[in-house]
Short mmCIF file of C-alpha atoms in Angstrom, two decimals:
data_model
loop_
_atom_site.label_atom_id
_atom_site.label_comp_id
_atom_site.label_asym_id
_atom_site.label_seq_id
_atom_site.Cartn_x
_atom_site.Cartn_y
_atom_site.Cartn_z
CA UNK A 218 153.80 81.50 75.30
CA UNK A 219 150.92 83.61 77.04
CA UNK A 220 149.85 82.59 80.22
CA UNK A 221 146.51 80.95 80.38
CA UNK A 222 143.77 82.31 81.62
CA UNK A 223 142.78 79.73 84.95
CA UNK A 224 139.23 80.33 85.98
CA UNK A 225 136.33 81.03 83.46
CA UNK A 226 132.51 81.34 84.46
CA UNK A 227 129.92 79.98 82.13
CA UNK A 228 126.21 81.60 82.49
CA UNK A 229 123.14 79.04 81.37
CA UNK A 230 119.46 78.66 81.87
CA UNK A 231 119.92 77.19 85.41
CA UNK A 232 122.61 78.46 86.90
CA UNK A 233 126.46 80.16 86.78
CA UNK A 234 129.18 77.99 86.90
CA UNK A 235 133.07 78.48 87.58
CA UNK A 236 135.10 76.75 86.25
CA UNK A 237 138.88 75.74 87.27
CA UNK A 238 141.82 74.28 86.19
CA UNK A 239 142.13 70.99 88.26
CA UNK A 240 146.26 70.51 88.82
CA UNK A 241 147.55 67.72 85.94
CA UNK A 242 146.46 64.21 87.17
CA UNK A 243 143.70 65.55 89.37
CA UNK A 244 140.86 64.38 87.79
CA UNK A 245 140.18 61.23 86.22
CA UNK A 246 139.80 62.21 82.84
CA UNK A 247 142.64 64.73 82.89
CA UNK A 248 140.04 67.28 82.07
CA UNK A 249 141.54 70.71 81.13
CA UNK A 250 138.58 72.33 82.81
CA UNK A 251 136.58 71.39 85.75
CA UNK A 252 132.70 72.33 87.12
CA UNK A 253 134.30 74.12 90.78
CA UNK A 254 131.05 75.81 91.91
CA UNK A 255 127.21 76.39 91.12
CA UNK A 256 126.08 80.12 91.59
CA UNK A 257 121.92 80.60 91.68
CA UNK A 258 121.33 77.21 90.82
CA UNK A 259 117.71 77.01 88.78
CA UNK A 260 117.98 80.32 88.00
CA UNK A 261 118.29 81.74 84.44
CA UNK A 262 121.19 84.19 84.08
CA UNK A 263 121.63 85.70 80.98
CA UNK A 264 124.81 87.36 81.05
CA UNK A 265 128.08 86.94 83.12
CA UNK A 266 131.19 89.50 83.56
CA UNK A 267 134.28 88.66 84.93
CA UNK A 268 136.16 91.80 86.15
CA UNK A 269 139.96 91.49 85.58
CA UNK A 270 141.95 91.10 88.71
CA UNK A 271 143.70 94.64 87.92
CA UNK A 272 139.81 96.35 88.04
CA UNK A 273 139.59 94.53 91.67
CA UNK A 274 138.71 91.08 89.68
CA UNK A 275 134.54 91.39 90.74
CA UNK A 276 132.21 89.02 88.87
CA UNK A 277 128.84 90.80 88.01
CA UNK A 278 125.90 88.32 87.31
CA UNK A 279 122.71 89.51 85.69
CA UNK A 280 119.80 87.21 86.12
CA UNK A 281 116.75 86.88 84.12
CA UNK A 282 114.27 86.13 86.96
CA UNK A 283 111.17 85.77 84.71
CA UNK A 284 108.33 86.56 86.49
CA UNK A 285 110.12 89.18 88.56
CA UNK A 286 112.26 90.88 86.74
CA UNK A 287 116.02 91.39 85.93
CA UNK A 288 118.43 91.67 88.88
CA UNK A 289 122.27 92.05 88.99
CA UNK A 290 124.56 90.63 91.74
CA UNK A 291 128.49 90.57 92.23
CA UNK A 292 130.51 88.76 94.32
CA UNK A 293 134.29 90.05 95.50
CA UNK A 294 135.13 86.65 96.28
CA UNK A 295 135.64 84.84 93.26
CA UNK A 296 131.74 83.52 93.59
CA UNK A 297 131.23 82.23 96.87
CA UNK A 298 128.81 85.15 97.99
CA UNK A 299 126.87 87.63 95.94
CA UNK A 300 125.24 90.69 96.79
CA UNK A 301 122.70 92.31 94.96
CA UNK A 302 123.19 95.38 92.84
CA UNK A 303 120.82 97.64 91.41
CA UNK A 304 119.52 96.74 88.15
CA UNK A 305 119.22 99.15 85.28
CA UNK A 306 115.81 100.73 84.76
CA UNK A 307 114.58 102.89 82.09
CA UNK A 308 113.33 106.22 83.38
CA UNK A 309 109.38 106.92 84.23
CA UNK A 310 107.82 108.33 81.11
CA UNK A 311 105.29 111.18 82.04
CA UNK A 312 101.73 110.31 82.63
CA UNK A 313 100.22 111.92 80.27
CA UNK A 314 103.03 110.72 77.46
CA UNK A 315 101.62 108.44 74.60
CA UNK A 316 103.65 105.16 74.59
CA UNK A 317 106.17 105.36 71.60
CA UNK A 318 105.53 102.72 68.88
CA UNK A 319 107.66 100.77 67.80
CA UNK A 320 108.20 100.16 63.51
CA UNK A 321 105.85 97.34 63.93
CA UNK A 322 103.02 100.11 65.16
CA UNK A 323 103.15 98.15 68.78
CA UNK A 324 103.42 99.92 71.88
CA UNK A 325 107.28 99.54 73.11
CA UNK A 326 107.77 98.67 76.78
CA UNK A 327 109.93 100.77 78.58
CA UNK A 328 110.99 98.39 80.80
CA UNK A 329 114.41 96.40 81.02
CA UNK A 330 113.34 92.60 80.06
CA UNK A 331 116.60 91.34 79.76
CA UNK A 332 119.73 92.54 80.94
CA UNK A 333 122.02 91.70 77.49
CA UNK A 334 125.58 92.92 77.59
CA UNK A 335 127.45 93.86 80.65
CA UNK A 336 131.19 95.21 80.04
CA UNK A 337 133.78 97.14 81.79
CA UNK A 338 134.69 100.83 81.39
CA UNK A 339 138.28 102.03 81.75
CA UNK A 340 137.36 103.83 85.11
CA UNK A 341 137.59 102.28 88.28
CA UNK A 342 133.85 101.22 89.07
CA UNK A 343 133.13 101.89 85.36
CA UNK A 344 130.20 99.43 83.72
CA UNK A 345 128.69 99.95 80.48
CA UNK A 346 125.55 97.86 80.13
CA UNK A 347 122.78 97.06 76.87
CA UNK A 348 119.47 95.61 77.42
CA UNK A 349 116.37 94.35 75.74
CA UNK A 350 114.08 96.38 74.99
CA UNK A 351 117.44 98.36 73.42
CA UNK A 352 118.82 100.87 76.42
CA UNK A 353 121.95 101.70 77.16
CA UNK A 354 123.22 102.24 80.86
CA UNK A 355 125.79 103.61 82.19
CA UNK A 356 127.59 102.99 85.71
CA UNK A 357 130.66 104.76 87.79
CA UNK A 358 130.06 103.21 91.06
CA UNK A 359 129.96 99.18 90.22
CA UNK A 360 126.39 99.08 89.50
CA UNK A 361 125.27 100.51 92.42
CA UNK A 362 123.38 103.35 90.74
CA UNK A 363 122.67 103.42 86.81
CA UNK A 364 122.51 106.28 84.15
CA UNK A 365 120.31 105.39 81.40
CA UNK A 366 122.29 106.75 78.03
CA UNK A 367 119.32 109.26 77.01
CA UNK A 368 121.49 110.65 74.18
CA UNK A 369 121.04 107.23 72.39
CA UNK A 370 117.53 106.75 73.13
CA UNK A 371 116.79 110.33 71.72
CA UNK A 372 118.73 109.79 68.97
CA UNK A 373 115.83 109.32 65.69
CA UNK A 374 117.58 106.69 64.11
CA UNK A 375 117.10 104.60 67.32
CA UNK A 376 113.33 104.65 66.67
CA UNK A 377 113.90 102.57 63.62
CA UNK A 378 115.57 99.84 65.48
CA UNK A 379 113.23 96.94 65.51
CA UNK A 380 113.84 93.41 67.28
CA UNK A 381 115.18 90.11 65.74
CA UNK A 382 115.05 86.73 67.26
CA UNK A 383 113.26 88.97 70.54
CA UNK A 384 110.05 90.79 70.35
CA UNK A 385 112.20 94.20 71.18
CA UNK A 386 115.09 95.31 70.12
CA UNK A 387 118.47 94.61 72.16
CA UNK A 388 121.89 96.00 73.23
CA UNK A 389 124.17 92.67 72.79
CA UNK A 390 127.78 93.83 72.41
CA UNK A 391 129.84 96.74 73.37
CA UNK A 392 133.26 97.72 72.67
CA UNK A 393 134.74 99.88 74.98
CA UNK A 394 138.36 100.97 73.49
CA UNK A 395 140.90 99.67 76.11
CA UNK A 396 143.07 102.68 74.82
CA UNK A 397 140.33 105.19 75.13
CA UNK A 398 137.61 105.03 77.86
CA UNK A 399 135.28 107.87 75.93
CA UNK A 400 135.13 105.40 72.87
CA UNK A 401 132.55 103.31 72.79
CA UNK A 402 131.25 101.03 70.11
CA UNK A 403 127.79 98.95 70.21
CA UNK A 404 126.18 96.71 68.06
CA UNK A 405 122.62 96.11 68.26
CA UNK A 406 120.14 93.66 67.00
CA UNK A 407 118.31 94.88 64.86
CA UNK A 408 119.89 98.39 64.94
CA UNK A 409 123.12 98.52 63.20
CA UNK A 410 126.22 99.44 64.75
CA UNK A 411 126.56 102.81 67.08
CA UNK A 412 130.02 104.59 68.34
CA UNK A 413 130.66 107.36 70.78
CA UNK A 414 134.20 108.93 71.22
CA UNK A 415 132.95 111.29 74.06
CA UNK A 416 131.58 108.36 76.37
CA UNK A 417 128.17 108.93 75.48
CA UNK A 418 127.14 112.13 75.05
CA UNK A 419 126.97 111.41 71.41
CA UNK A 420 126.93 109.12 69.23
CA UNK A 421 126.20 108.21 65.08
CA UNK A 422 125.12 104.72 63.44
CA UNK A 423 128.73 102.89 61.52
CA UNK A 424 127.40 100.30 59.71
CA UNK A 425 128.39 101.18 56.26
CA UNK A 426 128.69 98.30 54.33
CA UNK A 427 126.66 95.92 56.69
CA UNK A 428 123.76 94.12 54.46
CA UNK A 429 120.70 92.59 55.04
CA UNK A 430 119.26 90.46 52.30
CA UNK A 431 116.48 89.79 54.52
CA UNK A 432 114.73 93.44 54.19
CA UNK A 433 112.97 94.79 51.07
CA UNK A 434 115.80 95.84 48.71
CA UNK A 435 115.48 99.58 49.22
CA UNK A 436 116.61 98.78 53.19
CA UNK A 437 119.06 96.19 52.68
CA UNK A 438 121.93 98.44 53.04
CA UNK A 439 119.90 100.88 55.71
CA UNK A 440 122.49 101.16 58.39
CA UNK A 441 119.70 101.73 61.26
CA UNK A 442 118.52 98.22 60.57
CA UNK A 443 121.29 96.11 60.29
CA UNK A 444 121.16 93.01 62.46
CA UNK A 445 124.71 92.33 64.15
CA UNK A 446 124.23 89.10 66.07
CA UNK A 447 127.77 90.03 67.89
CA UNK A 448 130.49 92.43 67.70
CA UNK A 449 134.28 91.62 68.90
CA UNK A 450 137.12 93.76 69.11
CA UNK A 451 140.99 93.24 68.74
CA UNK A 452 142.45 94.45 72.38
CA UNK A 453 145.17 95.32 70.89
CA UNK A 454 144.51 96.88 67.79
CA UNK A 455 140.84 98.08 68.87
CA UNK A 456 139.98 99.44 65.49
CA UNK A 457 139.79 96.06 64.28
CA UNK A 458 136.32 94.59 64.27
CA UNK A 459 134.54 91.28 63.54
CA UNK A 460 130.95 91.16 63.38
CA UNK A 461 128.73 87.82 62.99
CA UNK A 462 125.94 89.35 61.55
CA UNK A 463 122.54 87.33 60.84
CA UNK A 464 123.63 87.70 56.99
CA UNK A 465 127.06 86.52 57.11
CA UNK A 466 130.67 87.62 58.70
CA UNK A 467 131.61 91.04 58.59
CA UNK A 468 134.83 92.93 59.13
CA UNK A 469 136.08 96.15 59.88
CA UNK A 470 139.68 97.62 59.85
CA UNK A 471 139.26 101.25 60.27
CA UNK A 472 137.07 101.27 63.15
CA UNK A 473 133.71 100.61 62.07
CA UNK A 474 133.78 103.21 59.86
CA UNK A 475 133.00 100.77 57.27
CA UNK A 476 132.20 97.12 57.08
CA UNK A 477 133.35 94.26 54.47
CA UNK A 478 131.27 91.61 53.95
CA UNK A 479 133.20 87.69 53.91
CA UNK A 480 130.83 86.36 50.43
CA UNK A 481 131.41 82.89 50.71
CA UNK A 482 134.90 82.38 52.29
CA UNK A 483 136.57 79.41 51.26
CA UNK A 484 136.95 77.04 53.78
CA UNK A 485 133.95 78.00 55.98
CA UNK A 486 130.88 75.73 55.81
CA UNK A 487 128.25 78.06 56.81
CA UNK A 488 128.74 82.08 57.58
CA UNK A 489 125.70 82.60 59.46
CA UNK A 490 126.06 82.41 63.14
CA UNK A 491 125.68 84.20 66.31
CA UNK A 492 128.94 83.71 68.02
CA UNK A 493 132.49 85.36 66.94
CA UNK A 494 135.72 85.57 69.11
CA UNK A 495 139.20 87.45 67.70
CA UNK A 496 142.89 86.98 68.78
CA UNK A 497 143.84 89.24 71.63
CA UNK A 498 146.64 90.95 69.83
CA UNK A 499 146.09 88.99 66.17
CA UNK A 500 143.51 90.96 64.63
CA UNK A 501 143.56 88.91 61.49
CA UNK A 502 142.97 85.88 63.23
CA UNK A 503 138.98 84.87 64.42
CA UNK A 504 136.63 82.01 65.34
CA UNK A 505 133.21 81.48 64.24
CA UNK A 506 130.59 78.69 65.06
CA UNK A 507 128.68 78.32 61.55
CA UNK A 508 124.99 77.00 61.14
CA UNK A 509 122.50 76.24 58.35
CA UNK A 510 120.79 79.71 57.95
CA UNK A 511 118.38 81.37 59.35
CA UNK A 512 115.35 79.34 58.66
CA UNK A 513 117.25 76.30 60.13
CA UNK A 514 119.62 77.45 62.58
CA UNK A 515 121.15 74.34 62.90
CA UNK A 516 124.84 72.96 62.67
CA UNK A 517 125.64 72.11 59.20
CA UNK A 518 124.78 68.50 58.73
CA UNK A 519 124.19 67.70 62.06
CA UNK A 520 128.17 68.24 62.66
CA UNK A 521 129.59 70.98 65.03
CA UNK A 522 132.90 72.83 64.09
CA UNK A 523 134.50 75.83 64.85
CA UNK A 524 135.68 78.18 62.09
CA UNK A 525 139.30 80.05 62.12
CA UNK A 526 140.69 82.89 59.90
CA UNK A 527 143.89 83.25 60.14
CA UNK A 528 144.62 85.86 57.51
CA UNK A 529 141.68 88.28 58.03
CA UNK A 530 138.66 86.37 56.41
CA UNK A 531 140.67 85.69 53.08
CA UNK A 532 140.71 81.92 54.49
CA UNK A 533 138.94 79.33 57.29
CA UNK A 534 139.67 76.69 58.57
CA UNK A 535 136.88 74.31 59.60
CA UNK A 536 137.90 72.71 63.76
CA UNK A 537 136.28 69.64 63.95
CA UNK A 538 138.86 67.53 66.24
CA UNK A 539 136.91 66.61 69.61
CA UNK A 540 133.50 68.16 68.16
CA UNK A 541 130.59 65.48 67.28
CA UNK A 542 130.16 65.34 64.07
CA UNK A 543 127.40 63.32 63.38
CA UNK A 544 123.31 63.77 64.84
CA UNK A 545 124.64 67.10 66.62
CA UNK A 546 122.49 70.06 67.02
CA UNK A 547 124.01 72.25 69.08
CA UNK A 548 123.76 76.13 68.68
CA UNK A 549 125.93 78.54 69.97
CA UNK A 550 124.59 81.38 71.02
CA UNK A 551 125.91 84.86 71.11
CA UNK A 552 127.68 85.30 74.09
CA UNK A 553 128.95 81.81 74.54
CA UNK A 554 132.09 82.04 72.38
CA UNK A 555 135.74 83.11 74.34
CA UNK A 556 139.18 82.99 73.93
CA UNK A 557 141.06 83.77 76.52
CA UNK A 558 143.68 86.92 76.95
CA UNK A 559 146.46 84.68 75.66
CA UNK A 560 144.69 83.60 73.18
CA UNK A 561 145.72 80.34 72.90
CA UNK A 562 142.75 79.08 74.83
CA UNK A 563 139.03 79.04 73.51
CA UNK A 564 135.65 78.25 75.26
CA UNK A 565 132.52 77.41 74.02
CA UNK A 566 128.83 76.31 75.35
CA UNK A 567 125.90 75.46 73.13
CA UNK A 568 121.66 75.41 73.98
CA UNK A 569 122.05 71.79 74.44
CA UNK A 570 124.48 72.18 77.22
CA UNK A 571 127.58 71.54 75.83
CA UNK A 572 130.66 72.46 76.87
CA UNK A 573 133.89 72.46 74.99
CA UNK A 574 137.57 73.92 75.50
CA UNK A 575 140.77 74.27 73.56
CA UNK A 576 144.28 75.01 74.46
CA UNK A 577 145.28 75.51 71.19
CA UNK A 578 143.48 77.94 69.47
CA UNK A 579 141.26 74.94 68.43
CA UNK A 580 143.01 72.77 66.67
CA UNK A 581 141.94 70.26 68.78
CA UNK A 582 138.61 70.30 71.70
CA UNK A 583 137.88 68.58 74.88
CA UNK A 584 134.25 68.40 76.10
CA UNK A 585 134.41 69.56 79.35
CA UNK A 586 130.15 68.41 79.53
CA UNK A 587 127.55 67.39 78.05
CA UNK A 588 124.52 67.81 80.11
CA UNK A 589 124.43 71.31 81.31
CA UNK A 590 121.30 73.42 80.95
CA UNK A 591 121.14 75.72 78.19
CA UNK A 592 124.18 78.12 77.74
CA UNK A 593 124.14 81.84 77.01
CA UNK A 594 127.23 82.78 78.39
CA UNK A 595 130.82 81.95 78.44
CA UNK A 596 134.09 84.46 79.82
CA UNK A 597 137.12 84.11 81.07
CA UNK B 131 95.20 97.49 108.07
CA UNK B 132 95.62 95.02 105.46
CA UNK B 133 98.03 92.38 105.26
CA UNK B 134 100.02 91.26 102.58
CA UNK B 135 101.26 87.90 101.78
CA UNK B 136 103.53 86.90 98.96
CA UNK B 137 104.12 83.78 96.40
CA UNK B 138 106.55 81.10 97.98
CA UNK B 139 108.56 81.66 95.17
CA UNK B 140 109.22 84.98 96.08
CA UNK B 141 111.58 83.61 99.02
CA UNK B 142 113.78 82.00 96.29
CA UNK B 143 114.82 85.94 95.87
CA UNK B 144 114.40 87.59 99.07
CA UNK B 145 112.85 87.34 102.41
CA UNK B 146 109.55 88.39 102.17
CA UNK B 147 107.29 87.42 105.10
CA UNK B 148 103.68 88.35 105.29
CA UNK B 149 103.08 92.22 106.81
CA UNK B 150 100.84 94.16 108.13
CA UNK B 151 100.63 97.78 106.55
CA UNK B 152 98.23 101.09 105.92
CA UNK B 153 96.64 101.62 102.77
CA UNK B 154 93.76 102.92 101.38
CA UNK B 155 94.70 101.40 98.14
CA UNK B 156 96.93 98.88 96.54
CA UNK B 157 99.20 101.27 95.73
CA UNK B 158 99.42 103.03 99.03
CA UNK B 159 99.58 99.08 100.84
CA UNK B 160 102.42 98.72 98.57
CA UNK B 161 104.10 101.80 98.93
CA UNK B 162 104.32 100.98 102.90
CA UNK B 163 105.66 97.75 101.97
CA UNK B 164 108.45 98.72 99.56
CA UNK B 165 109.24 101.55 102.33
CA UNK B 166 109.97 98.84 104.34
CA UNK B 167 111.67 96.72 102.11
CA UNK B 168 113.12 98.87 99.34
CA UNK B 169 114.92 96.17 97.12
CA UNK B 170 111.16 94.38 96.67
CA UNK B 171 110.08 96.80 93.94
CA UNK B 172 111.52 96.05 91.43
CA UNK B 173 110.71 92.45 91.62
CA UNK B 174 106.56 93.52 91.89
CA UNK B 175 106.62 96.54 89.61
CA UNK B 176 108.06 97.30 86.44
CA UNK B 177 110.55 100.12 85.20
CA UNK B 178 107.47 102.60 84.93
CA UNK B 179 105.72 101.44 88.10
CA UNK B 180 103.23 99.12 86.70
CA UNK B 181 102.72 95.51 88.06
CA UNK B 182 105.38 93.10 86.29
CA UNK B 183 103.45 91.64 83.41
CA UNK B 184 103.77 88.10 84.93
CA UNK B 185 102.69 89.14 88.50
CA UNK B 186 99.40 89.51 89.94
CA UNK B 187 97.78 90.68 92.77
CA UNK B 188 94.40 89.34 94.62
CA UNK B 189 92.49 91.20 97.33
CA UNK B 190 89.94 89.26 98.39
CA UNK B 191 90.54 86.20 95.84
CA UNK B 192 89.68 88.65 92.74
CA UNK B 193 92.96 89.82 90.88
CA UNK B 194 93.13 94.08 90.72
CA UNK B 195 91.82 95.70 87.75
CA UNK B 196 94.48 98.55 87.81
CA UNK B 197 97.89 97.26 86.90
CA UNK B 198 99.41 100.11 85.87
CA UNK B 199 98.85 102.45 88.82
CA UNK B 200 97.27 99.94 91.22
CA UNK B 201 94.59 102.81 92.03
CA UNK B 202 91.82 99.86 93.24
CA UNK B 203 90.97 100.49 97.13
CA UNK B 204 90.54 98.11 99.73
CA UNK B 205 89.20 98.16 102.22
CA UNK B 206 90.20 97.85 106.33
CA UNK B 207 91.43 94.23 107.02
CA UNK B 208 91.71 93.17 103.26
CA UNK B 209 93.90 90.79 102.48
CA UNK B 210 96.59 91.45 99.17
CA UNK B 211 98.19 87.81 98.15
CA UNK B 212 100.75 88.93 95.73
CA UNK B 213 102.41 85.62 93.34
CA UNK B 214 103.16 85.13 90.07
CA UNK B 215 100.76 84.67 86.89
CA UNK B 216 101.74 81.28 86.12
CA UNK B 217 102.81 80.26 82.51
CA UNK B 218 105.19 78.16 80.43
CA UNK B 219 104.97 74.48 81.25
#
């Protein structure tokens, strides 16, 4: 029995909110999980990182102002007060420099819209963090100052990236190799899946295998254009990779070296999806929330559920205990998917701001809320 | 002189109450502004130093032509109200 994980922090369209775990008997309902605070209320925050307590424990909030911009903020104490950090910007192009075009022939902006993936390094101080349009920054002082990762950015297949859902292209995940600081993996929608073993001084496309039915069929294996919704990593077997990708579930077992495509699991209603969580030290076992494809992107038959592989994708399991399951149409985005370092306990928020929890790996949910704004975000 | 005011909304962020600065253009007005209050930037002008695409300036009641370099001049006791281009519903 792993100890469970006691605060989490859930990032949505109006607001961060902590979350605690109210003593047995304290609350009414004998909620696992209860709302504790309310961080920049109204505002839209679009990512959320929890620091663990042996990095210092900071949380770093990145906001998605709107009109004014993208800012970051982190707070020492647990979310009571937050400071403001400096947010990543993308270098000043010369003057005289013709805009670079993107594949679509428009001008791309070289300006951070959305601040997309924040994760730690295994220095002290050490962030990595993706954005939309698709940079990569780099910190070693706790986001005081930023590096943007020019090595990527120069790198020609990075041109051919192209945005999916977003007008730009975007940084969503990154896998930084608990075992190996310098080893960095990134997935990027729409541009495949990138790795670095010399912390970012280089780095190739690993996407082999990855398909997109979507492009014309000379492209639909093109690694550069792969669209990744999100990539997750084992901790403790790092090579180990899951990928919800916008044509299905992928896995890798040899570090993204290659990619194996799950064609119509059994037991899995749907494998399109944005969200995908693994097992902390189970590689084989992994949680998905399906949805009617892309043209719908809705829950099958109006019904939420949670997949589960247990055995590496051979298998699912479709979690429906405590999930509506009728005139539900909930989506769960990206980042709002967790399970917790014993991994025992799972989170999950959806754009109709629900909440739900599960102690047991999901076998069975509680709704911790129904009527929060939009969620992006959820971490423990 | 000119003096620069800011959106209401603005304050949600940071405190930003009207000043008084030199400038011979927007730019320059701004530049005294943000060397005053350095963490403002970025919430007026982009990653390459043009105005954010969903902020606008008006001297005078007309918006600035320039946004990318803010090169329009102004003149001694113009007024700069800088707020947000409304949108969305």
């Amino acid at each position: 029995m792993h100890t469970q994980t006691s605060t989490a922090w859930v990032a949505t369209r109006k607001g961060l909110f902590r979350l605690d775990r109210p003593a047995r008997g304290a609350t009414r309902h004998d909620s696992p999980w209860a709302i504790s605070q309310v961080s920049f209320l109204a505002e839209n925050l679009s990512i959320v990182l929890p620091e663990k307590a042996a990095r210092g424990g900071a949380i770093f909030a990145a906001l998605d102002t709107g009109h004014f911009g993208p800012k970051l903020s982190c707070s020492t104490d647990g979310g009571k007060t937050w400071e403001a950090r400096t947010a990543p910007a993308f270098p000043r192009r010369p003057q005289d420099a013709p805009p670079e075009l993107d594949p679509n022939g428009r001008p791309l902006p070289l300006s951070v819209q959305r601040i997309w993936s924040l994760e730690s390094g295994s220095e002290p101080g050490e962030l990595w963090c993706g954005t939309i349009p698709g940079g990569l920054f780099h910190s070693r002082d706790g986001g005081t100052s930023w590096d943007f990762v020019q090595s990527l950015w120069d790198h020609p297949g990075r041109k051919q990236w192209f945005g999916g859902g977003a007008d730009y292209p975007g940084i969503h995940s990154i896998c930084v190799d608990p075992r190996d600081g310098n080893h960095v993996r990134i997935g990027v929608s729409c541009g495949g899946v990138w790795r670095t073993r010399d912390r970012g001084k280089t780095w190739d496309v690993c996407a082999t295998g990855m398909r997109a039915e979507f492009m014309p069929p000379e492209r639909q294996r093109d690694p550069y254009i792969q669209d990744p919704h999100c990539m997750v990593q084992c901790a403790a077997q790092p090579g180990m990779l899951w990928a919800q990708h916008h044509n299905g579930i992928f896995r890798s077992t040899d570090d993204a070296e290659s990619w194996h495509e799950l064609v119509a699991p059994p037991g899995a209603p749907a494998t399109f999806g944005f969200a995908a969580a693994v097992h902390p030290r189970d590689p084989q076992t992994a949680w998905f929330v399906p949805a009617q494809k892309d043209e719908h992107r809705l829950p099958v038959a109006g019904q939420v559920v949670v997949t589960r592989t247990r055995d590496g994708g051979a298998s699912f399991q479709t979690l429906r205990s405590g999930l509506p399951q009728e005139h539900a149409y909930d989506i769960v985005y990206r980042h709002a998917l967790s399970v917790d370092e014993g991994g025992d306990s799972l989170l999950f928020g959806s754009t109709t701001g629900s909440l739900w929890s599960s102690d047991d790996q999901g076998d069975h949910f509680h709704l911790i809320s129904a009527h929060l704004p939009p969620i992006y975000c959820v971490r423990f | 002189m000119v003096r620069v005011a800011f959106t209401a909304n603005l304050r949600r962020h940071l405190d930003v109450p009207t000043v008084e600065v030199m400038g011979e253009t927007v730019h320059a007005a701004l530049a005294a502004v943000f060397a005053q209050n350095p963490s403002l930037r970025g919430y007026i002008l982009d990653d390459q130093g043009a105005l954010r695409r969903h902020v606008s300036i008006f001297v005078g009641g007309e918006q600035i032509r320039d946004r990318e370099r803010q090169s329009d001049a102004l003149s001694d006791g113009a007024e700069l109200y800088i707020m947000q281009a409304l949108s969305g519903g």
